[in-house]
Amino acid sequence: KIIHDRFKTRMEKVTALNANSIQIEGVHKVTYDDQTYLIGAESDDVSFSNSKEELIHKIVTMTAIGLHVDNDDTVNVAIGCPISEYRNDEKRKSYLDYILPSGGNRVEIFIDGKKKFFNIGRRAVFVECAGALYMYPDKYREGLTGIIDIGGLNVNGAFFTHGHLDGER
């Protein structure tokens, strides 16, 4: 089952001054690891780093999963990382281990006052721009495919030959 959803990758800790912001559409109040954050449109903090190995990305990822699973579900998750990190085995593993707990680990998170818990089953990391290959495999399985992913802070481009990352270009 594939679910498309989006909310802004913004986060800030909940304080007495911003606690009422959860009334705004597109903002979620999230508690994870005993810290409470506002996630979404009206939050102040945004990352301008090229690395995705940051708390903001971890919390937003757990929130996105938690919004769409039932308690005690096991979820297989694929996440994307910049091609510069993907090509480095150590960075790729470090990123994966930081963002997603290893297989079978239970995640507990409170989203908008509701306790959610789920398990991470299989997990994988791909080049950020590879999503089109997996969403439309019949279109990109044969031959050479070039994909350009224009993000908010970076641009990734990669070539795939028969659906596999082409390291020669």
CSV table of C-alpha atoms in Angstrom, one decimal:
chain,number,residue,atom,x,y,z
A,1,LYS,CA,0.0,0.0,0.0
A,2,ILE,CA,1.5,3.4,-1.0
A,3,ILE,CA,0.3,6.5,0.7
A,4,HIS,CA,1.2,10.0,-0.6
A,5,ASP,CA,1.2,12.7,2.0
A,6,ARG,CA,3.1,15.9,2.6
A,7,PHE,CA,3.8,18.4,5.3
A,8,LYS,CA,6.6,20.9,5.7
A,9,THR,CA,9.9,19.7,7.2
A,10,ARG,CA,9.8,22.2,10.0
A,11,MET,CA,10.1,21.6,13.7
A,12,GLU,CA,10.4,23.4,17.0
A,13,LYS,CA,10.2,22.5,20.6
A,14,VAL,CA,6.9,23.2,22.3
A,15,THR,CA,6.9,26.1,24.7
A,16,ALA,CA,4.3,28.1,26.6
A,17,LEU,CA,4.4,30.6,23.7
A,18,ASN,CA,3.7,28.3,20.9
A,19,ALA,CA,1.6,25.6,22.5
A,20,ASN,CA,-1.6,26.9,20.8
A,21,SER,CA,-0.1,26.5,17.4
A,22,ILE,CA,-1.4,22.9,17.2
A,23,GLN,CA,-4.8,24.3,16.4
A,24,ILE,CA,-3.4,25.3,12.9
A,25,GLU,CA,-4.0,22.9,10.0
A,26,GLY,CA,-0.8,21.2,8.9
A,27,VAL,CA,0.8,21.3,12.3
A,28,HIS,CA,1.2,18.3,14.5
A,29,LYS,CA,2.2,18.1,18.2
A,30,VAL,CA,4.7,15.2,18.5
A,31,THR,CA,6.3,13.7,21.5
A,32,TYR,CA,9.3,11.4,20.8
A,33,ASP,CA,12.0,10.4,23.2
A,34,ASP,CA,10.4,12.5,26.0
A,35,GLN,CA,10.7,15.7,23.9
A,36,THR,CA,7.7,17.5,22.5
A,37,TYR,CA,7.8,19.3,19.2
A,38,LEU,CA,5.6,21.1,16.7
A,39,ILE,CA,6.0,19.6,13.2
A,40,GLY,CA,4.8,21.3,10.1
A,41,ALA,CA,3.8,24.5,8.5
A,42,GLU,CA,4.0,27.0,11.3
A,43,SER,CA,7.1,25.8,13.0
A,44,ASP,CA,10.1,28.0,13.1
A,45,ASP,CA,13.1,25.7,12.7
A,46,VAL,CA,14.2,24.4,9.3
A,47,SER,CA,17.4,22.8,8.4
A,48,PHE,CA,19.7,24.3,5.8
A,49,SER,CA,22.2,21.5,6.0
A,50,ASN,CA,22.9,19.2,3.1
A,51,SER,CA,23.0,16.3,5.5
A,52,LYS,CA,19.7,14.5,6.4
A,53,GLU,CA,21.3,12.9,9.4
A,54,GLU,CA,19.6,15.4,11.8
A,55,LEU,CA,17.0,15.2,14.5
A,56,ILE,CA,14.5,17.2,12.4
A,57,HIS,CA,14.6,14.5,9.7
A,58,LYS,CA,14.3,11.7,12.2
A,59,ILE,CA,11.3,13.2,13.9
A,60,VAL,CA,9.5,14.1,10.7
A,61,THR,CA,10.1,10.6,9.3
A,62,MET,CA,8.7,9.0,12.5
A,63,THR,CA,5.7,11.4,12.4
A,64,ALA,CA,5.0,10.6,8.7
A,65,ILE,CA,5.0,6.9,9.4
A,66,GLY,CA,3.0,7.2,12.7
A,67,LEU,CA,0.2,9.2,10.9
A,68,HIS,CA,-0.5,6.3,8.6
A,69,VAL,CA,-0.1,3.1,10.5
A,70,ASP,CA,-2.2,1.2,13.0
A,71,ASN,CA,-0.7,0.4,16.4
A,72,ASP,CA,1.6,-2.6,16.4
A,73,ASP,CA,2.0,-2.6,12.6
A,74,THR,CA,5.3,-3.7,11.1
A,75,VAL,CA,6.4,-1.2,8.5
A,76,ASN,CA,9.0,-1.7,5.8
A,77,VAL,CA,10.6,1.7,5.0
A,78,ALA,CA,12.7,3.0,2.2
A,79,ILE,CA,14.3,6.5,2.7
A,80,GLY,CA,16.3,8.6,0.3
A,81,CYS,CA,19.6,10.3,0.9
A,82,PRO,CA,21.8,12.7,-1.2
A,83,ILE,CA,23.9,10.9,-3.8
A,84,SER,CA,27.1,12.1,-2.2
A,85,GLU,CA,26.2,10.2,1.0
A,86,TYR,CA,24.7,7.2,-0.9
A,87,ARG,CA,28.0,6.5,-2.6
A,88,ASN,CA,29.9,6.3,0.7
A,89,ASP,CA,29.0,3.0,2.4
A,90,GLU,CA,29.8,4.3,5.9
A,91,LYS,CA,27.7,7.5,5.5
A,92,ARG,CA,24.8,5.6,4.0
A,93,LYS,CA,24.8,3.1,6.9
A,94,SER,CA,25.2,5.8,9.5
A,95,TYR,CA,22.3,7.7,8.0
A,96,LEU,CA,20.0,4.7,7.8
A,97,ASP,CA,20.9,3.7,11.4
A,98,TYR,CA,20.3,7.2,12.7
A,99,ILE,CA,16.9,7.8,10.9
A,100,LEU,CA,15.4,4.3,11.3
A,101,PRO,CA,16.0,1.8,14.2
A,102,SER,CA,17.2,-1.6,13.1
A,103,GLY,CA,14.6,-4.2,12.0
A,104,GLY,CA,12.0,-5.2,14.5
A,105,ASN,CA,12.7,-2.3,16.8
A,106,ARG,CA,9.5,-0.7,18.2
A,107,VAL,CA,9.0,3.0,17.8
A,108,GLU,CA,6.7,4.9,20.2
A,109,ILE,CA,5.5,8.3,19.4
A,110,PHE,CA,2.6,10.6,20.5
A,111,ILE,CA,1.0,12.5,17.6
A,112,ASP,CA,-1.6,15.1,18.4
A,113,GLY,CA,-2.2,13.5,21.8
A,114,LYS,CA,-2.6,9.9,20.5
A,115,LYS,CA,0.0,7.2,21.3
A,116,LYS,CA,1.2,5.4,18.2
A,117,PHE,CA,3.6,2.4,18.2
A,118,PHE,CA,4.9,0.4,15.3
A,119,ASN,CA,7.8,-1.8,14.4
A,120,ILE,CA,10.4,-1.1,11.7
A,121,GLY,CA,10.8,-4.3,9.6
A,122,ARG,CA,12.9,-4.2,6.5
A,123,ARG,CA,14.6,-0.9,5.9
A,124,ALA,CA,16.6,0.5,3.0
A,125,VAL,CA,18.2,3.7,1.8
A,126,PHE,CA,18.2,4.8,-1.8
A,127,VAL,CA,19.4,7.7,-3.8
A,128,GLU,CA,16.8,10.5,-3.3
A,129,CYS,CA,16.0,10.8,-7.0
A,130,ALA,CA,15.4,7.1,-7.4
A,131,GLY,CA,11.7,7.3,-6.4
A,132,ALA,CA,10.5,7.4,-10.0
A,133,LEU,CA,12.1,4.1,-10.7
A,134,TYR,CA,10.1,2.4,-8.0
A,135,MET,CA,6.9,4.2,-8.7
A,136,TYR,CA,6.9,3.6,-12.4
A,137,PRO,CA,9.2,0.5,-13.0
A,138,ASP,CA,7.6,-0.4,-16.3
A,139,LYS,CA,8.8,3.0,-17.8
A,140,TYR,CA,12.4,3.0,-16.5
A,141,ARG,CA,13.4,-0.7,-16.4
A,142,GLU,CA,15.1,-0.8,-19.8
A,143,GLY,CA,18.0,1.3,-21.1
A,144,LEU,CA,19.6,4.4,-19.7
A,145,THR,CA,17.5,6.8,-17.5
A,146,GLY,CA,18.7,10.1,-16.2
A,147,ILE,CA,16.7,11.6,-13.3
A,148,ILE,CA,17.1,15.1,-11.8
A,149,ASP,CA,15.6,15.7,-8.4
A,150,ILE,CA,15.3,19.4,-7.6
A,151,GLY,CA,14.8,19.8,-3.8
A,152,GLY,CA,14.5,22.8,-1.5
A,153,LEU,CA,18.2,22.9,-0.7
A,154,ASN,CA,19.9,20.7,-3.2
A,155,VAL,CA,19.8,19.2,-6.7
A,156,ASN,CA,20.5,15.5,-7.2
A,157,GLY,CA,21.1,13.9,-10.6
A,158,ALA,CA,21.8,10.3,-11.3
A,159,PHE,CA,21.9,7.9,-14.2
A,160,PHE,CA,20.4,4.4,-14.0
A,161,THR,CA,21.1,1.6,-16.4
A,162,HIS,CA,18.3,-1.0,-16.5
A,163,GLY,CA,17.1,0.3,-13.1
A,164,HIS,CA,20.5,0.2,-11.4
A,165,LEU,CA,22.5,3.2,-10.3
A,166,ASP,CA,25.2,3.8,-12.9
A,167,GLY,CA,28.5,4.6,-11.1
A,168,GLU,CA,30.4,5.3,-14.3
A,169,ARG,CA,28.9,8.7,-15.1
